[in-house]
Short mmCIF file of C-alpha atoms and ligand atoms in Angstrom, two decimals:
data_model
loop_
_atom_site.label_atom_id
_atom_site.label_comp_id
_atom_site.label_asym_id
_atom_site.label_seq_id
_atom_site.Cartn_x
_atom_site.Cartn_y
_atom_site.Cartn_z
CA MET A 3 -12.80 15.00 65.79
CA ARG A 4 -9.98 15.64 63.19
CA SER A 5 -7.38 12.86 62.82
CA ARG A 6 -4.69 15.58 62.66
CA PHE A 7 -4.99 18.28 65.27
CA ILE A 8 -4.94 21.98 65.13
CA ILE A 9 -2.82 23.15 68.02
CA ALA A 10 -2.94 26.88 69.08
CA ILE A 11 -0.19 28.57 71.01
CA ASP A 12 -0.69 32.16 72.06
CA GLY A 13 1.18 34.50 74.37
CA PRO A 14 3.26 37.63 74.47
CA ALA A 15 6.60 38.15 72.87
CA GLY A 16 9.53 36.26 74.32
CA ALA A 17 7.37 33.59 76.06
CA GLY A 18 8.96 30.94 73.89
CA LYS A 19 5.95 30.29 71.43
CA SER A 20 8.02 30.22 68.31
CA THR A 21 10.73 27.82 69.43
CA VAL A 22 8.29 25.50 71.23
CA ALA A 23 5.77 25.51 68.28
CA ARG A 24 8.57 24.53 65.95
CA GLN A 25 9.83 21.74 68.10
CA LEU A 26 6.20 20.39 68.57
CA ALA A 27 5.64 20.65 64.79
CA ARG A 28 8.82 18.64 64.14
CA ARG A 29 7.89 16.06 66.79
CA LEU A 30 4.36 15.65 65.40
CA ARG A 31 5.33 16.01 61.77
CA TYR A 32 2.87 18.94 61.49
CA ARG A 33 3.18 22.24 59.73
CA PHE A 34 4.28 25.31 61.61
CA LEU A 35 2.23 28.39 61.12
CA ASP A 36 3.89 31.62 62.33
CA SER A 37 1.12 34.03 62.23
CA GLY A 38 3.29 36.99 63.26
CA ALA A 39 5.22 36.47 60.05
CA LEU A 40 2.04 37.41 58.17
CA TYR A 41 1.55 40.67 59.96
CA ARG A 42 5.21 41.38 59.50
CA THR A 43 5.09 40.70 55.75
CA VAL A 44 2.12 42.96 55.42
CA THR A 45 4.01 45.64 57.23
CA LEU A 46 6.98 45.26 54.99
CA ALA A 47 4.78 45.49 51.80
CA ALA A 48 3.15 48.69 53.33
CA LEU A 49 6.47 50.31 54.02
CA ARG A 50 7.78 49.44 50.62
CA ALA A 51 4.64 50.96 49.17
CA GLY A 52 5.30 54.17 51.09
CA LEU A 53 2.01 53.79 53.08
CA SER A 54 1.47 54.98 56.53
CA PRO A 55 1.25 51.79 58.84
CA GLY A 56 -1.84 53.09 60.50
CA ASP A 57 -3.83 53.82 57.27
CA GLU A 58 -6.43 51.10 57.58
CA GLU A 59 -8.10 51.56 54.23
CA GLN A 60 -4.82 51.51 52.17
CA VAL A 61 -2.93 48.90 54.18
CA ALA A 62 -5.98 46.56 54.13
CA ALA A 63 -6.48 47.05 50.42
CA LEU A 64 -2.88 46.24 49.84
CA ALA A 65 -3.01 43.18 52.21
CA ARG A 66 -5.76 41.79 50.11
CA THR A 67 -3.72 41.77 47.02
CA LEU A 68 -0.56 40.25 48.44
CA ASP A 69 0.74 36.79 47.63
CA ILE A 70 2.13 35.65 50.92
CA ARG A 71 3.25 32.03 51.41
CA LEU A 72 4.79 30.19 54.35
CA GLU A 73 7.25 27.61 53.08
CA GLY A 74 9.76 25.29 54.47
CA GLY A 75 9.50 22.90 57.45
CA PRO A 76 9.75 23.83 61.08
CA ASP A 77 13.54 23.67 60.85
CA ASP A 78 13.75 26.28 57.93
CA PRO A 79 10.52 28.30 57.88
CA ARG A 80 10.54 30.80 55.02
CA VAL A 81 8.14 33.61 54.13
CA LEU A 82 7.68 34.37 50.50
CA LEU A 83 6.16 37.74 49.31
CA GLY A 84 5.33 37.50 45.65
CA GLY A 85 7.81 34.72 45.30
CA ASP A 86 10.68 36.51 46.99
CA ASP A 87 12.07 35.28 50.32
CA VAL A 88 11.55 38.12 52.81
CA SER A 89 12.37 36.05 55.84
CA ALA A 90 15.22 38.13 57.07
CA GLU A 91 13.69 41.48 56.13
CA ILE A 92 10.55 41.04 58.09
CA ARG A 93 12.69 40.64 61.29
CA GLY A 94 14.54 43.89 60.80
CA PRO A 95 14.01 47.08 62.89
CA ALA A 96 11.90 48.96 60.30
CA VAL A 97 9.13 46.23 60.30
CA SER A 98 9.57 45.43 64.04
CA ASN A 99 8.84 49.05 64.83
CA ALA A 100 5.77 49.26 62.64
CA VAL A 101 4.18 45.89 62.97
CA SER A 102 2.02 46.47 66.12
CA THR A 103 0.24 49.36 64.27
CA VAL A 104 -0.55 47.26 61.29
CA ALA A 105 -1.56 44.30 63.47
CA ALA A 106 -4.14 46.52 65.19
CA LEU A 107 -5.98 47.23 62.00
CA ALA A 108 -9.24 45.16 62.04
CA ARG A 109 -9.44 44.87 58.21
CA VAL A 110 -5.86 43.74 57.87
CA ARG A 111 -6.58 41.03 60.47
CA GLU A 112 -9.73 40.02 58.60
CA ALA A 113 -7.61 39.59 55.40
CA MET A 114 -5.24 37.29 57.20
CA VAL A 115 -7.80 34.91 58.52
CA PRO A 116 -8.57 33.02 55.27
CA LEU A 117 -4.96 32.55 54.61
CA GLN A 118 -4.43 30.99 58.11
CA LYS A 119 -7.57 28.78 57.79
CA GLY A 120 -6.34 27.64 54.30
CA ILE A 121 -3.05 26.50 55.72
CA ALA A 122 -4.86 24.55 58.49
CA ALA A 123 -7.66 23.15 56.23
CA ASP A 124 -6.64 19.49 56.74
CA GLY A 125 -5.41 19.93 60.36
CA GLY A 126 -1.79 18.88 61.18
CA VAL A 127 -0.85 22.35 62.22
CA VAL A 128 0.93 24.06 65.15
CA ALA A 129 -0.04 27.68 64.92
CA GLU A 130 1.45 30.41 67.09
CA GLY A 131 0.46 34.08 67.56
CA ARG A 132 -1.81 36.24 69.73
CA ASP A 133 -5.26 35.34 68.72
CA ILE A 134 -4.98 31.86 67.39
CA GLY A 135 -7.04 30.08 70.08
CA THR A 136 -9.62 33.04 70.40
CA VAL A 137 -10.26 34.26 66.86
CA VAL A 138 -8.54 32.26 64.07
CA PHE A 139 -9.04 28.66 65.35
CA PRO A 140 -11.54 28.88 68.22
CA ASP A 141 -12.25 25.25 67.69
CA ALA A 142 -8.50 24.20 67.87
CA ASP A 143 -8.07 20.77 69.38
CA VAL A 144 -5.58 21.87 72.04
CA LYS A 145 -4.86 25.52 73.05
CA PHE A 146 -1.95 26.82 75.06
CA TYR A 147 -1.18 30.18 76.50
CA LEU A 148 2.50 30.66 77.12
CA ASP A 149 3.72 33.49 79.42
CA ALA A 150 6.77 34.49 81.38
CA ASP A 151 8.02 37.39 83.43
CA PRO A 152 8.83 40.50 81.29
CA ALA A 153 12.38 40.46 82.69
CA GLU A 154 12.96 36.77 81.59
CA ARG A 155 11.29 37.44 78.22
CA ALA A 156 13.62 40.37 77.78
CA ARG A 157 16.66 38.33 78.68
CA ARG A 158 15.68 35.69 76.13
CA ARG A 159 15.10 38.15 73.37
CA ALA A 160 18.32 39.99 74.07
CA ASP A 161 20.14 36.66 74.00
CA GLU A 162 18.58 35.78 70.59
CA ARG A 163 19.60 39.11 69.14
CA GLY A 164 23.04 39.29 70.72
CA GLU A 165 21.98 42.52 72.44
CA ALA A 166 23.70 43.57 75.58
CA ASP A 167 21.13 46.13 76.79
CA VAL A 168 18.50 43.86 78.28
CA GLU A 169 16.79 46.83 80.05
CA SER A 170 15.95 48.50 76.75
CA VAL A 171 14.57 45.21 75.40
CA ARG A 172 12.49 44.88 78.49
CA ARG A 173 10.98 48.33 77.89
CA GLU A 174 10.34 47.47 74.35
CA ILE A 175 8.62 44.20 75.27
CA VAL A 176 6.41 45.89 77.93
CA SER A 177 5.40 48.58 75.40
CA ARG A 178 4.67 45.87 72.66
CA ASP A 179 2.64 43.90 75.23
CA ARG A 180 0.61 47.01 76.01
CA ASP A 181 -0.09 47.55 72.31
CA ASP A 182 -1.09 44.03 71.69
CA THR A 183 -3.20 43.78 74.87
CA ASP A 184 -5.02 47.06 74.76
CA ARG A 185 -6.09 47.08 71.11
CA ASP A 186 -9.77 46.74 70.23
CA VAL A 187 -9.51 43.97 67.69
CA ALA A 188 -8.31 40.49 68.57
CA PRO A 189 -6.30 41.60 71.61
CA LEU A 190 -3.70 39.37 73.19
CA CYS A 191 -5.57 37.23 75.74
CA ALA A 192 -5.83 33.63 76.74
CA ALA A 193 -8.84 31.62 75.42
CA ALA A 194 -11.08 30.35 78.25
CA ASP A 195 -10.21 26.84 77.38
CA ALA A 196 -6.48 27.33 76.93
CA VAL A 197 -3.80 25.53 79.09
CA ARG A 198 -1.75 28.20 80.65
CA VAL A 199 1.92 27.57 81.07
CA ASP A 200 4.37 30.04 82.79
CA THR A 201 7.69 29.36 81.24
CA THR A 202 9.73 31.72 83.48
CA ALA A 203 11.48 29.00 85.40
CA LEU A 204 11.33 26.17 82.82
CA THR A 205 13.88 25.11 80.20
CA LEU A 206 12.75 24.83 76.65
CA GLY A 207 12.92 21.09 76.93
CA GLU A 208 10.54 21.20 79.94
CA VAL A 209 8.10 23.44 78.17
CA VAL A 210 8.13 21.19 75.01
CA ALA A 211 7.70 18.03 77.21
CA ARG A 212 4.75 19.63 79.18
CA LEU A 213 2.90 20.62 75.97
CA ALA A 214 3.69 17.32 74.20
CA ALA A 215 2.28 15.34 77.18
CA GLU A 216 -0.99 17.39 77.08
CA ILE A 217 -1.31 16.96 73.29
CA GLU A 218 -0.54 13.25 73.35
CA GLY A 219 -2.99 12.78 76.23
CA ARG A 220 -5.70 14.40 74.21
CA MET A 221 -4.78 12.42 71.11
CA GLY A 222 -5.00 9.29 73.15
CA SER A 223 -8.48 10.07 74.38
CA ALA A 224 -9.60 11.11 70.84
CA SER A 225 -8.65 7.83 69.17
O1 LIG B 328 5.26 37.13 67.15
P1 LIG B 328 5.79 38.31 66.42
O2 LIG B 328 6.84 39.20 67.23
O3 LIG B 328 6.41 38.00 65.07
O4 LIG B 328 4.62 39.25 66.05
C1 LIG B 328 4.63 40.45 65.40
C2 LIG B 328 3.52 41.37 65.67
O5 LIG B 328 2.27 40.92 65.17
C3 LIG B 328 3.29 41.62 67.15
O6 LIG B 328 3.05 43.09 67.41
C4 LIG B 328 2.03 40.92 67.53
C5 LIG B 328 1.42 40.82 66.20
N1 LIG B 328 0.59 39.58 66.00
C6 LIG B 328 -0.73 39.73 66.18
O7 LIG B 328 -1.32 40.71 66.37
N2 LIG B 328 -1.47 38.47 65.95
C7 LIG B 328 -0.90 37.41 65.69
N3 LIG B 328 -1.59 36.30 65.55
C8 LIG B 328 0.43 37.28 65.68
C9 LIG B 328 1.21 38.37 65.85
#
């Protein structure tokens, strides 16, 4: 058993993974690994290079050459591409619209696995994404699958973005869920040994408390 855990948090967009993962990382003094940021950064690089986001051969070849770093702590996570801070650009609409296509490419996913394993080599990581507990860290010490009703997830995303049209955000979320769940490689799904938490009716504080209790319980029985 590692002395510093690897904690996997998977689930669909808007389930609260990112905020909860950051709060847990802060509380445990662990690193925060935002795996979606990696796929977003590859997407940005592909768009900048003028590649079609679905061109597996070219996008994967490019992905293997990229220098992507996740820096900063859970309070100020930053993504560097070739040394440049691209944290804001990877959240923009151009990347958001193309990222599901890039994330569905098997060879791009393969290229991102060593990067994620490297970050977690010594444990002490809270990693969030879609395939963390199933593919990237199947031996994670604690796995969670966070979910919530699509309407609630849309409301949270709309709030975050200051967007008034919650219904159009809901449609976007449902379509993204479908893309992420139906793809052949590393589809969004809960690991068999994941603790499932429905966050629809919970506050952020309640979700963090529930996950922290589970983690601390496992740490207690591991020591
Ligand atoms: O969590 P996010 O919105 O930043 O994720 C961006 C996209 O990347 C989304 O379409 C899901 C995909 N993704 C993935 O396929 N695997 C991961 N481990 C993380 C994100």
